[in-house]
XYZ file of C-alpha atoms in Angstrom:
689
model
C 33.739 -270.772 -24.991
C 31.939 -273.053 -27.383
C 28.920 -270.759 -27.318
C 31.037 -267.757 -27.988
C 32.654 -269.502 -30.984
C 29.340 -270.504 -32.314
C 28.072 -266.859 -31.996
C 31.105 -265.546 -33.747
C 30.628 -267.931 -36.695
C 26.912 -267.081 -37.069
C 27.771 -263.386 -37.104
C 30.331 -263.861 -39.733
C 27.902 -265.795 -41.948
C 25.318 -263.053 -41.427
C 27.699 -260.414 -42.530
C 28.740 -262.421 -45.477
C 25.074 -262.885 -46.571
C 24.396 -259.230 -46.284
C 27.413 -258.340 -48.447
C 26.299 -260.862 -51.005
C 22.892 -259.404 -51.065
C 24.231 -255.938 -51.417
C 26.393 -257.039 -54.294
C 23.462 -258.719 -56.028
C 21.239 -255.580 -55.433
C 23.970 -253.356 -56.894
C 24.314 -255.522 -59.915
C 20.610 -255.469 -60.426
C 20.511 -251.765 -60.055
C 23.349 -251.220 -62.613
C 21.578 -253.553 -65.050
C 18.252 -251.669 -64.637
C 19.996 -248.361 -65.029
C 21.615 -249.459 -68.209
C 18.139 -250.586 -69.478
C 16.590 -247.170 -68.469
C 19.359 -245.268 -70.170
C 19.090 -247.440 -73.263
C 15.296 -246.822 -73.332
C 15.720 -243.057 -72.913
C 18.297 -243.059 -75.616
C 15.961 -244.807 -78.033
C 13.111 -242.515 -77.091
C 15.151 -239.438 -77.927
C 16.416 -241.124 -81.165
C 12.831 -241.609 -82.287
C 11.988 -237.876 -81.299
C 15.023 -236.704 -83.193
C 13.924 -238.826 -86.251
C 10.428 -237.169 -86.070
C 12.114 -233.780 -85.734
C 14.408 -234.453 -88.819
C 11.594 -235.770 -90.933
C 9.305 -232.842 -89.940
C 6.407 -235.016 -88.965
C 3.339 -233.603 -87.181
C 4.976 -233.884 -83.764
C 8.442 -232.717 -85.136
C 8.744 -229.800 -82.669
C 8.125 -231.653 -79.475
C 11.759 -231.748 -78.503
C 11.833 -227.860 -78.693
C 8.794 -227.546 -76.442
C 10.442 -230.029 -73.949
C 13.727 -228.096 -73.578
C 13.327 -224.412 -74.581
C 10.897 -221.755 -74.082
C 12.681 -219.787 -76.588
C 11.807 -222.317 -79.297
C 8.219 -222.479 -80.381
C 6.306 -224.857 -82.629
C 5.714 -224.042 -86.220
C 3.651 -225.866 -88.738
C 5.722 -228.046 -91.174
C 5.899 -226.653 -94.635
C 3.916 -229.532 -96.061
C 0.954 -228.967 -93.798
C -2.489 -229.179 -95.408
C -5.852 -227.857 -94.620
C -8.546 -230.346 -93.775
C -12.285 -230.275 -93.786
C -14.061 -227.912 -91.371
C -13.936 -229.249 -87.847
C -14.808 -226.573 -85.358
C -13.687 -227.416 -81.736
C -16.306 -228.210 -79.314
C -17.225 -225.715 -76.644
C -15.411 -227.734 -73.990
C -12.285 -228.104 -76.132
C -12.194 -224.382 -76.758
C -12.790 -223.609 -73.023
C -9.843 -225.728 -72.057
C -7.530 -224.164 -74.598
C -7.209 -220.795 -72.875
C -5.843 -219.682 -69.576
C -5.989 -216.357 -67.731
C -3.174 -213.900 -68.458
C -1.620 -211.277 -66.309
C -3.700 -208.329 -65.313
C -3.018 -204.721 -66.125
C -4.803 -201.529 -65.572
C -6.572 -199.858 -68.467
C -8.642 -197.225 -66.569
C -6.934 -194.329 -68.234
C -7.501 -193.860 -72.026
C -5.085 -191.147 -72.392
C -2.362 -193.151 -70.603
C -3.172 -195.993 -73.003
C -2.788 -193.746 -76.015
C 0.587 -192.400 -74.758
C 1.843 -195.875 -74.076
C 0.906 -196.937 -77.673
C 2.477 -193.961 -79.102
C 5.777 -194.607 -77.286
C 5.817 -198.163 -78.246
C 5.073 -197.665 -81.913
C 7.240 -194.636 -82.663
C 9.954 -194.850 -80.001
C 9.591 -191.191 -79.680
C 7.421 -188.718 -77.705
C 5.741 -187.208 -80.682
C 2.201 -186.063 -80.182
C -0.624 -186.787 -82.593
C -1.020 -184.302 -85.373
C -4.764 -183.869 -84.981
C -7.424 -183.955 -82.379
C -11.180 -183.704 -82.333
C -13.502 -182.997 -85.298
C -11.894 -183.299 -88.716
C -13.561 -182.119 -92.006
C -11.014 -183.830 -94.222
C -7.578 -185.298 -93.307
C -4.734 -183.702 -95.183
C -3.936 -185.200 -98.536
C -0.330 -184.153 -98.612
C 0.962 -186.001 -95.638
C 1.946 -189.648 -95.299
C 2.026 -190.199 -98.942
C 4.471 -192.410 -100.923
C 4.666 -193.988 -104.220
C 2.415 -196.871 -105.081
C 3.985 -200.144 -106.329
C 2.881 -202.515 -109.057
C 1.806 -206.026 -108.526
C 5.153 -207.382 -109.512
C 6.851 -205.377 -106.842
C 4.693 -206.645 -103.897
C 6.909 -209.588 -102.947
C 10.030 -207.510 -103.033
C 8.734 -205.128 -100.352
C 9.186 -207.404 -97.436
C 12.094 -205.506 -95.880
C 14.665 -208.087 -96.800
C 12.617 -211.044 -95.736
C 13.251 -214.056 -97.915
C 10.557 -216.683 -98.483
C 9.633 -219.557 -100.605
C 6.345 -220.965 -101.774
C 6.415 -223.890 -99.648
C 8.156 -223.007 -96.461
C 6.776 -220.361 -94.059
C 8.985 -217.442 -93.280
C 9.735 -216.430 -89.683
C 10.984 -213.070 -88.594
C 11.860 -212.112 -85.094
C 11.591 -208.500 -84.079
C 12.945 -207.067 -80.868
C 11.499 -204.253 -78.760
C 10.690 -201.272 -80.851
C 10.672 -198.817 -78.068
C 9.972 -198.219 -74.347
C 7.119 -200.224 -73.188
C 5.617 -201.724 -69.986
C 5.050 -204.958 -71.875
C 7.862 -207.462 -72.473
C 6.560 -209.735 -75.195
C 7.594 -209.259 -78.875
C 6.168 -210.685 -82.004
C 7.589 -211.103 -85.487
C 5.281 -210.983 -88.494
C 5.812 -211.748 -92.172
C 2.920 -211.595 -94.584
C 2.030 -210.563 -98.150
C 1.897 -206.912 -98.783
C -1.109 -205.005 -100.137
C -0.842 -202.233 -102.659
C -2.754 -199.023 -101.807
C -3.422 -195.674 -103.509
C -0.542 -194.229 -101.492
C 1.949 -196.904 -100.453
C 3.172 -200.478 -100.728
C 2.726 -202.226 -97.457
C 5.185 -204.582 -95.783
C 4.955 -205.539 -92.140
C 6.465 -207.072 -89.145
C 4.697 -206.668 -85.949
C 5.211 -206.289 -82.223
C 2.555 -207.495 -79.956
C 1.451 -207.038 -76.386
C -1.236 -208.503 -74.255
C -3.881 -206.841 -72.177
C -5.519 -208.014 -68.832
C -8.456 -210.174 -67.916
C -11.750 -208.428 -67.529
C -12.727 -207.290 -64.056
C -16.160 -208.769 -63.844
C -18.155 -211.831 -64.696
C -21.683 -212.187 -66.085
C -21.875 -215.617 -64.496
C -23.881 -216.466 -61.372
C -21.330 -219.251 -60.582
C -17.552 -218.516 -60.594
C -16.624 -221.851 -62.151
C -18.606 -220.914 -65.341
C -16.586 -217.801 -65.986
C -14.451 -217.873 -69.177
C -10.757 -217.440 -69.106
C -9.200 -214.466 -70.927
C -8.687 -214.908 -74.633
C -6.139 -212.839 -76.535
C -7.423 -211.542 -79.840
C -4.629 -213.226 -81.729
C -5.656 -216.728 -80.115
C -9.195 -216.344 -81.306
C -10.126 -219.022 -83.797
C -10.839 -217.790 -87.394
C -13.085 -219.626 -89.850
C -13.053 -217.899 -93.072
C -14.402 -218.893 -96.461
C -11.326 -217.657 -98.284
C -8.789 -217.020 -95.594
C -7.875 -219.240 -92.670
C -5.857 -218.170 -89.666
C -4.332 -221.274 -88.268
C -3.047 -221.337 -84.688
C -0.455 -223.848 -83.731
C 0.667 -225.091 -80.288
C 3.239 -223.234 -78.248
C 5.722 -224.000 -75.456
C 4.142 -223.458 -72.153
C 6.832 -221.249 -70.716
C 6.575 -217.772 -69.337
C 9.526 -216.311 -71.257
C 8.548 -217.486 -74.759
C 9.001 -215.174 -77.626
C 5.908 -214.824 -79.942
C 6.398 -215.498 -83.550
C 3.789 -214.955 -86.245
C 4.123 -215.965 -89.850
C 2.232 -216.507 -92.992
C 2.626 -219.210 -95.640
C 1.475 -218.467 -99.160
C 0.697 -221.322 -101.485
C 1.247 -221.328 -105.324
C -2.298 -221.933 -106.260
C -3.489 -218.604 -104.729
C -6.788 -220.096 -103.817
C -6.245 -219.366 -100.210
C -3.802 -217.649 -97.824
C -2.873 -219.164 -94.424
C -1.571 -217.333 -91.434
C -0.152 -219.443 -88.663
C -0.207 -217.599 -85.396
C 2.121 -218.743 -82.654
C 1.668 -216.996 -79.315
C 2.691 -217.030 -75.806
C 2.444 -214.735 -72.868
C 4.911 -213.292 -70.324
C 4.096 -213.851 -66.669
C 1.473 -216.490 -67.404
C 0.759 -219.864 -69.122
C -1.191 -219.681 -72.253
C -2.473 -222.367 -74.624
C -3.979 -221.618 -77.949
C -7.202 -223.037 -79.372
C -7.010 -226.015 -81.640
C -6.735 -225.524 -85.301
C -9.906 -225.046 -87.275
C -9.587 -227.308 -90.337
C -11.708 -226.769 -93.383
C -11.754 -226.815 -97.126
C -12.256 -223.298 -98.517
C -14.349 -222.577 -101.572
C -11.838 -222.529 -104.414
C -11.594 -218.899 -105.828
C -10.784 -218.510 -109.526
C -8.305 -215.977 -110.770
C -11.271 -213.735 -111.735
C -14.596 -214.047 -109.888
C -17.714 -212.746 -111.818
C -20.668 -211.193 -110.123
C -22.650 -214.224 -110.788
C -20.112 -216.421 -109.215
C -20.026 -214.134 -106.200
C -23.715 -214.728 -105.835
C -22.937 -218.485 -105.612
C -20.138 -218.003 -103.115
C -22.372 -215.918 -100.888
C -25.198 -218.644 -100.912
C -22.636 -221.358 -100.192
C -21.262 -219.389 -97.249
C -24.728 -219.080 -95.788
C -25.029 -222.840 -95.934
C -21.501 -223.612 -94.584
C -19.974 -220.569 -92.736
C -20.609 -220.209 -88.980
C -18.671 -218.124 -86.500
C -17.461 -219.550 -83.256
C -20.070 -220.892 -80.837
C -20.449 -218.432 -77.981
C -18.684 -219.553 -74.859
C -21.920 -218.795 -72.858
C -25.309 -217.778 -74.194
C -27.379 -214.686 -74.016
C -30.980 -214.085 -75.051
C -29.584 -212.118 -78.043
C -28.130 -215.409 -79.558
C -31.623 -216.957 -79.709
C -32.965 -213.821 -81.203
C -30.482 -214.014 -84.073
C -31.443 -217.553 -84.732
C -35.074 -216.678 -84.733
C -34.356 -213.725 -87.076
C -32.705 -216.039 -89.542
C -35.682 -218.384 -89.519
C -38.010 -215.441 -90.233
C -35.933 -214.081 -92.919
C -35.691 -217.380 -94.744
C -39.436 -217.843 -94.487
C -40.339 -214.303 -95.209
C -43.876 -213.527 -96.443
C -43.984 -212.874 -100.195
C -43.857 -209.070 -101.019
C -44.871 -208.308 -104.637
C -45.328 -204.675 -104.378
C -43.909 -202.047 -102.068
C -44.207 -198.295 -102.791
C -40.604 -197.657 -101.533
C -38.776 -200.555 -102.877
C -38.413 -201.566 -106.629
C -38.343 -205.364 -106.547
C -36.099 -205.811 -109.641
C -32.975 -204.308 -108.055
C -32.990 -206.867 -105.186
C -31.988 -210.464 -105.064
C -35.110 -211.181 -102.964
C -37.302 -208.242 -102.007
C -39.248 -210.329 -99.492
C -36.220 -211.449 -97.533
C -34.649 -207.876 -97.657
C -37.822 -206.308 -96.372
C -38.193 -208.835 -93.610
C -34.610 -208.560 -92.543
C -34.736 -204.843 -92.611
C -37.927 -204.805 -90.510
C -36.385 -207.199 -87.940
C -33.323 -204.981 -87.747
C -35.459 -202.054 -86.885
C -37.415 -204.072 -84.292
C -34.568 -206.063 -82.806
C -31.122 -204.965 -83.274
C -29.154 -203.513 -80.325
C -25.503 -202.270 -80.759
C -23.122 -201.623 -78.006
C -20.556 -198.943 -78.850
C -17.245 -199.114 -76.913
C -16.404 -195.756 -75.351
C -12.721 -196.476 -74.735
C -10.027 -195.082 -77.023
C -8.450 -191.743 -77.489
C -8.729 -189.262 -80.376
C -7.879 -188.956 -83.238
C -7.806 -192.504 -84.106
C -11.056 -193.361 -82.293
C -14.170 -191.336 -82.006
C -12.935 -188.746 -84.578
C -15.292 -188.798 -87.575
C -14.537 -186.662 -90.646
C -17.191 -185.880 -93.235
C -15.526 -185.039 -96.557
C -13.309 -186.689 -99.087
C -13.254 -190.204 -100.609
C -13.019 -192.010 -97.220
C -15.969 -190.142 -95.618
C -18.198 -193.210 -95.367
C -16.447 -194.420 -92.147
C -16.662 -190.848 -90.639
C -20.394 -190.426 -91.467
C -21.153 -193.945 -90.074
C -19.226 -193.385 -86.902
C -21.045 -190.041 -86.088
C -24.394 -191.363 -86.937
C -23.860 -194.679 -85.089
C -22.510 -193.215 -81.866
C -25.392 -190.728 -81.773
C -28.033 -193.141 -82.651
C -30.787 -193.785 -80.027
C -32.703 -196.394 -81.685
C -30.049 -199.043 -82.111
C -27.415 -198.184 -79.430
C -27.838 -199.772 -76.114
C -25.900 -199.048 -72.788
C -26.448 -202.701 -71.770
C -23.950 -204.872 -73.524
C -25.624 -208.045 -72.238
C -28.543 -207.444 -74.635
C -26.399 -206.366 -77.649
C -26.445 -208.321 -80.871
C -23.395 -206.473 -82.164
C -20.439 -204.509 -80.723
C -19.023 -201.560 -82.603
C -15.363 -200.777 -82.602
C -15.292 -197.078 -83.558
C -11.865 -196.590 -85.106
C -11.062 -194.693 -88.234
C -8.766 -196.570 -90.649
C -8.006 -193.111 -92.395
C -7.159 -191.310 -89.038
C -5.026 -194.339 -88.123
C -2.927 -193.781 -91.202
C -2.813 -189.968 -90.676
C -1.730 -190.211 -87.011
C 0.821 -193.103 -87.204
C 2.061 -193.835 -90.721
C 5.786 -192.869 -91.151
C 6.066 -191.275 -94.571
C 8.267 -193.252 -96.807
C 8.584 -196.180 -94.444
C 6.615 -198.638 -96.640
C 5.593 -200.346 -93.480
C 2.389 -200.204 -91.366
C 3.483 -202.514 -88.622
C 2.888 -199.710 -86.077
C -0.779 -199.309 -87.305
C -1.308 -203.085 -86.851
C 0.288 -202.848 -83.446
C -2.048 -199.951 -82.386
C -5.164 -201.965 -83.247
C -3.726 -204.972 -81.497
C -3.273 -202.978 -78.300
C -6.763 -201.501 -78.640
C -8.446 -204.822 -79.074
C -6.443 -206.391 -76.378
C -7.628 -203.601 -74.023
C -11.145 -204.267 -74.956
C -10.757 -208.088 -74.539
C -9.075 -207.500 -71.221
C -11.585 -205.060 -69.790
C -14.870 -206.688 -70.984
C -15.916 -210.294 -71.376
C -17.780 -209.823 -74.659
C -14.849 -210.296 -77.124
C -13.941 -213.548 -75.332
C -17.500 -214.812 -75.536
C -17.494 -215.130 -79.329
C -13.836 -214.516 -80.254
C -14.865 -211.223 -81.640
C -17.360 -212.624 -84.103
C -20.232 -210.250 -82.961
C -17.940 -207.238 -83.142
C -17.715 -205.132 -86.255
C -15.636 -202.309 -87.733
C -16.241 -199.873 -90.585
C -13.060 -199.015 -92.536
C -12.770 -197.196 -95.831
C -9.045 -196.689 -96.262
C -7.245 -199.013 -98.678
C -5.175 -200.353 -95.942
C -8.083 -201.405 -93.644
C -8.118 -205.047 -94.838
C -4.491 -205.660 -94.101
C -4.553 -203.693 -90.850
C -7.435 -205.685 -89.472
C -6.790 -209.239 -90.873
C -4.868 -210.436 -87.840
C -6.340 -209.190 -84.545
C -9.805 -208.399 -86.096
C -10.024 -211.216 -88.471
C -12.962 -212.702 -86.706
C -14.842 -209.491 -86.773
C -17.525 -208.533 -89.302
C -15.430 -206.024 -91.403
C -17.231 -203.402 -93.455
C -14.675 -202.542 -95.997
C -14.486 -200.236 -99.060
C -11.512 -202.387 -100.353
C -13.747 -205.503 -100.807
C -11.539 -207.733 -102.739
C -12.324 -211.461 -103.291
C -8.666 -212.319 -103.604
C -7.422 -210.239 -100.694
C -9.247 -211.869 -97.757
C -12.858 -210.738 -98.094
C -14.966 -213.439 -96.522
C -18.420 -213.917 -98.021
C -21.049 -214.334 -95.422
C -18.999 -212.512 -92.735
C -17.447 -209.325 -94.276
C -19.570 -206.527 -95.924
C -18.716 -204.199 -98.839
C -18.856 -200.583 -97.743
C -19.733 -198.010 -100.369
C -16.885 -195.457 -100.872
C -18.596 -192.052 -101.029
C -16.912 -188.856 -102.114
C -18.686 -186.177 -99.989
C -17.953 -182.743 -101.270
C -20.330 -180.778 -98.983
C -20.706 -181.936 -95.410
C -23.420 -179.506 -94.598
C -25.512 -180.662 -97.607
C -24.288 -184.118 -98.729
C -27.049 -184.466 -101.320
C -26.222 -181.251 -103.145
C -26.126 -181.533 -106.976
C -28.067 -184.799 -106.741
C -29.558 -186.291 -109.899
C -28.542 -185.761 -113.642
C -29.726 -184.985 -116.993
C -32.472 -186.884 -118.806
C -31.624 -189.714 -121.083
C -32.171 -187.511 -124.244
C -29.581 -184.982 -122.988
C -26.913 -187.550 -122.213
C -24.905 -187.030 -125.441
C -21.635 -188.786 -124.360
C -21.415 -192.501 -124.548
C -18.882 -193.123 -121.790
C -16.906 -190.933 -119.476
C -13.889 -191.377 -117.200
C -11.403 -188.881 -115.548
C -8.959 -189.401 -112.853
C -5.348 -189.986 -111.645
C -3.406 -192.923 -113.066
C -3.492 -195.046 -110.011
C -2.643 -198.776 -110.509
C -2.340 -200.735 -113.771
C -5.894 -200.694 -115.231
C -6.374 -196.903 -115.743
C -3.156 -196.495 -117.958
C -4.450 -199.352 -120.044
C -7.873 -197.698 -120.244
C -6.295 -194.397 -121.420
C -3.945 -196.140 -123.803
C -6.913 -197.687 -125.730
C -9.358 -194.865 -125.502
C -7.923 -191.466 -124.706
C -8.648 -189.059 -127.623
C -9.571 -192.115 -129.794
C -13.317 -191.468 -130.201
C -15.409 -188.340 -129.589
C -18.085 -190.407 -127.888
C -15.560 -191.812 -125.479
C -14.486 -189.144 -123.050
C -11.736 -191.049 -121.439
C -9.449 -188.517 -119.775
C -6.713 -188.222 -117.237
C -6.886 -185.878 -114.234
C -9.105 -182.861 -115.062
C -7.943 -179.351 -114.200
C -9.390 -178.168 -110.901
C -12.599 -176.272 -111.024
C -14.792 -174.819 -108.165
C -16.772 -177.699 -106.772
C -15.517 -180.092 -109.480
C -18.196 -178.635 -111.761
C -16.476 -179.944 -114.888
C -16.348 -183.459 -113.476
C -19.897 -183.390 -112.305
C -21.206 -182.104 -115.635
C -19.454 -184.928 -117.515
C -21.077 -187.438 -115.279
C -24.532 -185.797 -115.554
C -24.235 -185.664 -119.355
C -22.916 -189.288 -120.048
C -24.928 -192.510 -120.440
C -22.219 -194.656 -118.961
C -19.688 -193.735 -116.320
C -16.573 -195.879 -116.218
C -15.592 -196.846 -112.757
C -12.006 -198.188 -113.175
C -10.075 -199.554 -110.198
C -7.011 -197.717 -108.977
C -4.374 -199.387 -106.726
C -7.282 -201.412 -105.187
C -10.570 -202.577 -106.399
C -12.769 -199.912 -104.925
C -13.472 -196.470 -106.392
C -15.763 -193.640 -105.333
C -16.988 -193.408 -108.927
C -19.438 -196.307 -108.335
C -21.483 -194.297 -105.929
C -20.842 -191.024 -107.778
C -22.255 -192.565 -110.938
C -25.451 -193.559 -109.039
C -25.609 -190.101 -107.371
C -25.501 -188.305 -110.763
C -27.788 -191.045 -112.503
C -25.246 -192.339 -114.766
C -25.036 -196.019 -115.432
C -21.933 -197.409 -113.712
C -19.530 -199.543 -115.793
C -17.403 -201.296 -113.219
C -13.947 -202.395 -114.597
C -12.403 -204.038 -111.418
C -12.003 -207.793 -111.377
C -12.900 -209.405 -108.029
C -14.563 -206.258 -106.682
C -17.574 -207.146 -104.385
C -19.996 -204.358 -104.924
C -21.667 -202.574 -101.858
C -24.734 -204.166 -100.175
C -24.039 -207.186 -102.228
C -26.145 -209.389 -99.896
C -29.349 -207.733 -101.013
C -28.691 -205.785 -104.206
C -28.841 -207.373 -107.661
C -26.071 -205.217 -109.203
C -26.322 -206.832 -112.643
C -29.795 -205.238 -112.896
C -28.539 -201.733 -112.727
C -24.819 -201.763 -113.493
C -22.579 -203.026 -116.302
C -19.492 -205.244 -115.421
C -16.511 -205.346 -117.853
C -13.551 -207.581 -117.315
C -10.226 -205.831 -117.245
C -9.007 -207.954 -120.197
C -12.016 -206.613 -122.272
C -10.954 -202.929 -122.036
C -9.925 -202.877 -125.744
C -13.516 -203.854 -126.709
C -15.188 -201.460 -124.257
C -17.019 -199.352 -126.851
C -18.469 -202.417 -128.744
C -19.688 -203.759 -125.320
C -21.511 -200.559 -124.483
C -22.925 -200.211 -128.074
C -24.209 -203.720 -127.882
C -26.652 -202.840 -125.138
C -29.869 -201.854 -126.809
C -31.412 -198.549 -126.164
C -34.440 -200.099 -124.346
C -32.059 -201.992 -122.117
C -30.085 -198.793 -121.369
C -33.233 -196.968 -120.362
C -34.176 -199.837 -118.043
C -30.703 -199.615 -116.410
C -31.114 -195.886 -116.010
C -34.437 -196.160 -114.420
C -33.138 -198.786 -111.914
C -30.119 -196.491 -111.089
C -32.642 -193.943 -109.935
C -34.579 -196.509 -107.887
C -31.404 -197.755 -106.137
C -30.201 -194.217 -105.497
C -31.869 -193.868 -102.127
C -29.651 -196.556 -100.621
C -26.473 -194.464 -101.393
C -27.355 -191.065 -99.823
C -26.057 -189.640 -96.612
C -28.464 -187.547 -94.562
C -27.517 -185.474 -91.440
C -30.462 -187.227 -89.829
C -30.714 -190.857 -91.205
C -33.869 -191.692 -92.996
C -35.291 -195.213 -93.752
C -33.372 -197.187 -96.379
C -30.587 -194.598 -96.658
C -26.831 -195.461 -96.786
C -26.422 -195.443 -93.023
C -29.225 -197.989 -92.492
C -28.002 -200.080 -95.440
C -24.419 -200.267 -94.080
C -25.852 -201.354 -90.621
C -28.199 -203.831 -92.375
C -25.374 -205.509 -94.238
C -23.599 -206.002 -90.926
C -26.778 -207.216 -89.149
C -27.546 -209.513 -92.125
C -24.236 -211.135 -92.058
C -24.311 -211.603 -88.315
C -27.674 -213.209 -88.606
C -26.504 -215.748 -91.181
C -23.120 -216.478 -89.534
C -24.306 -216.926 -86.003
C -24.136 -220.605 -84.920
C -27.486 -222.360 -84.270
C -27.764 -223.687 -80.725
């Protein structure tokens, strides 16, 4: 009995001890839980404080909780000094996206057409085009003061970026959408405002790497880093969620020294992270940039601007580095029977660069893409430069290669004029569908081949002469070398990367050099001549001061039509100076026409980068008059001594060979000079290994 009682007491004490331990454990647990909750509460309070104050990590709460919310740059963000991400940083910032099938160009074209228009309309033209119609897709141009009001109801301030979300525009196999707000660009025919729907392509189907782990991940064109001397596309981090909506916006600052576009992107059915921002201090651009200042900007860009370092190397990269060294150390050339030294910045460098281009350059031309926007050259009219170049480039046997791994450059053969002809909706005052089409095209190229991803598009180039080409290509093709007729310093033209394309009015495609040359100096009885439509704000000012004011100043409006424009041509052939006044945009075909008819060009277009600016010394054969000096135009021209005029005229004749189209290209002609500008810019922008 005693033993039983003792056992009972011990069991009771044991149970009491267990209960006491449990109570102590529970109290400890409650205390620690309270501490944890307090810590979590304080953490979120700090995060909310950061969010409220819009500090650099202010949007972390959104990225933690919602894929629908995406990070944006704070309104007071600044741009730091250039700090290009390392190769390892960049490689880690992209991930492979979902795969799609791009084997059928026709199906691709139909899909684009459905997405863009929401209808089943067919393209108006196919195949060869002599000259796109001039009566379709036209709308009234708008003055500078009306630019900001044409944003389709989008309100914006100078310090806070505006964000617009746009839903699906039509039937599409892609689910992502993108909103876009950016400053509009006036053209000869329309004022542009855009918001933009965006889709992603697929990873390329093969790898150039011997080892799979070295293969790059797919890079969307919009996530490619952009390093511009005057325009910076800044990419910010996004939520890593499969259902995120893409938002793209632009912030304008009050100084107008630079424009920033902040691209925020994500991908449906896949995780995507965007490359780190490229911080740099752009070269300040004054309100009006003289030609002399442009020369300085070009030299500065050669010293400071470099495109993205290739994610893996080819022999072509070292060939570009070697070419730059040889050009910079070119042997001195004092006399050349075909080249007059005084019309070049540096004849020795130009001749060596041109020779290396002939010996070395290989261009891969993409065959993808459907007509009429791609592979449809046209040969007449004021935008004929892009058509002639397209035909001659695609048919060229000297420079074109079928092996992209040995290519130094990749050509995207689209026509900015045919893009407008095929897709612009008359009176819409919007070209978002044009931008969307190019996005889809580049995405297809980037998804099918590895070459876009290798350099972020920096070794790709386009040739566009339509006024809208700069704004159409400034998002998805911003890293490319853009050869543009509308070469405006203040509208995103990047010295050292972009090239100025001559705008050539070809009247006779069978004989593009017909009526070449002009009268001798003694038979040029008119001091100055201009005739044309009243596009933009400069021409009305020109006519206000000089129309019917002086018999030596033939400043006229649009001339009556005559067969072959004989009246217009005869005026040019019999005038000493031909006035090349800007229209809606800085470019004008009169610059090349004046050279063609051996009339000294007088360029009245502030901030216009003249063609082949990399090598030609325009001040040696042309006259530049500031827009503000139009009232004093005659005195400026009369102040040029006769001896100086004759020297200008002689040099115009010497430079003429660089502005002539030939059905079969000849050495130093316009085709080779356009290609040389692209080659030259690639050589000097390629990073040194």
